[in-house]
PDB file of C-alpha atoms in Angstrom:
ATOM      1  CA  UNK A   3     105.213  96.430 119.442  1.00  0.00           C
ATOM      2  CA  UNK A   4     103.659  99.770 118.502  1.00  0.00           C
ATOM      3  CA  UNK A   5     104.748 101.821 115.433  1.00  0.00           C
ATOM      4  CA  UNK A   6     103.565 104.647 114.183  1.00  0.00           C
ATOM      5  CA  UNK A   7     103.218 105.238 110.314  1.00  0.00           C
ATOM      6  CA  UNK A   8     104.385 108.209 108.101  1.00  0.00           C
ATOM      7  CA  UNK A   9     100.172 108.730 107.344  1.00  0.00           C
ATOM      8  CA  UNK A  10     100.328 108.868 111.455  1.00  0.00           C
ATOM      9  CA  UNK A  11      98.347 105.884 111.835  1.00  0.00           C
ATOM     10  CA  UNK A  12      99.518 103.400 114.892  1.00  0.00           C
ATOM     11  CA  UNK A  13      99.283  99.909 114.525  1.00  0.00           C
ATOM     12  CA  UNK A  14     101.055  96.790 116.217  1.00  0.00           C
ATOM     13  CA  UNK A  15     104.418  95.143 114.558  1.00  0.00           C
ATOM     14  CA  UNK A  16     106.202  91.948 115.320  1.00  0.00           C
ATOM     15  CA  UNK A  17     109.339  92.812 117.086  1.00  0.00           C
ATOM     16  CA  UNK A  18     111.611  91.900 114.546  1.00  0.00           C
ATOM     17  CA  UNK A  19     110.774  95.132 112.771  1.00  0.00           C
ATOM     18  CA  UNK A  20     113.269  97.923 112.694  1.00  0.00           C
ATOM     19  CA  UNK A  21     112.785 101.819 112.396  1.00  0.00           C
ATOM     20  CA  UNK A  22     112.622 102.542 108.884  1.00  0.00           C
ATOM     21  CA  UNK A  23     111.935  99.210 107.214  1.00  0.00           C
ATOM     22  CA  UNK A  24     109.034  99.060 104.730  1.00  0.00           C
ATOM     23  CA  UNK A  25     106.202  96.774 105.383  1.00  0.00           C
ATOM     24  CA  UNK A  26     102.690  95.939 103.705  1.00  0.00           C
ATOM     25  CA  UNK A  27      99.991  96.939 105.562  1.00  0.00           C
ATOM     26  CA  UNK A  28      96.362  95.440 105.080  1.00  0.00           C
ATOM     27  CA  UNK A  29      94.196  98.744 103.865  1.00  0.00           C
ATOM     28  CA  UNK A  30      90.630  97.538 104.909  1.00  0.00           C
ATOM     29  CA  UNK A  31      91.685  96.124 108.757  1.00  0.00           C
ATOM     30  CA  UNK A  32      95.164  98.228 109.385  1.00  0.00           C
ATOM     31  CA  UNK A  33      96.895  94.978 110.367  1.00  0.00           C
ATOM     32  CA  UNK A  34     100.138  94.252 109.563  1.00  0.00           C
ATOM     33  CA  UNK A  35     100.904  91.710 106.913  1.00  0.00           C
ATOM     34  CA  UNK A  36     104.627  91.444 106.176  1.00  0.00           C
ATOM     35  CA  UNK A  37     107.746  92.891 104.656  1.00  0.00           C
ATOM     36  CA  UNK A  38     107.591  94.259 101.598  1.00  0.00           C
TER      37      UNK A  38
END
């Protein structure tokens, strides 16, 4: 699902993630890699 990051930046999420949550993001493709 989309989600939009506090930088602004939208990327796609697994549907499992809530509002809020913190996650890892990979810096050099933007894709998401887990929870962190």
């Amino acid at each position: 699902k989309p989600a939009t990051l506090e930088t602004g930046k939208k990327i796609n999420v697994p549907l499992f993630i809530k509002e809020g949550e913190t996650i890892k993001i990979d810096t050099r493709t933007g894709a998401y890699m887990g929870r962190a």
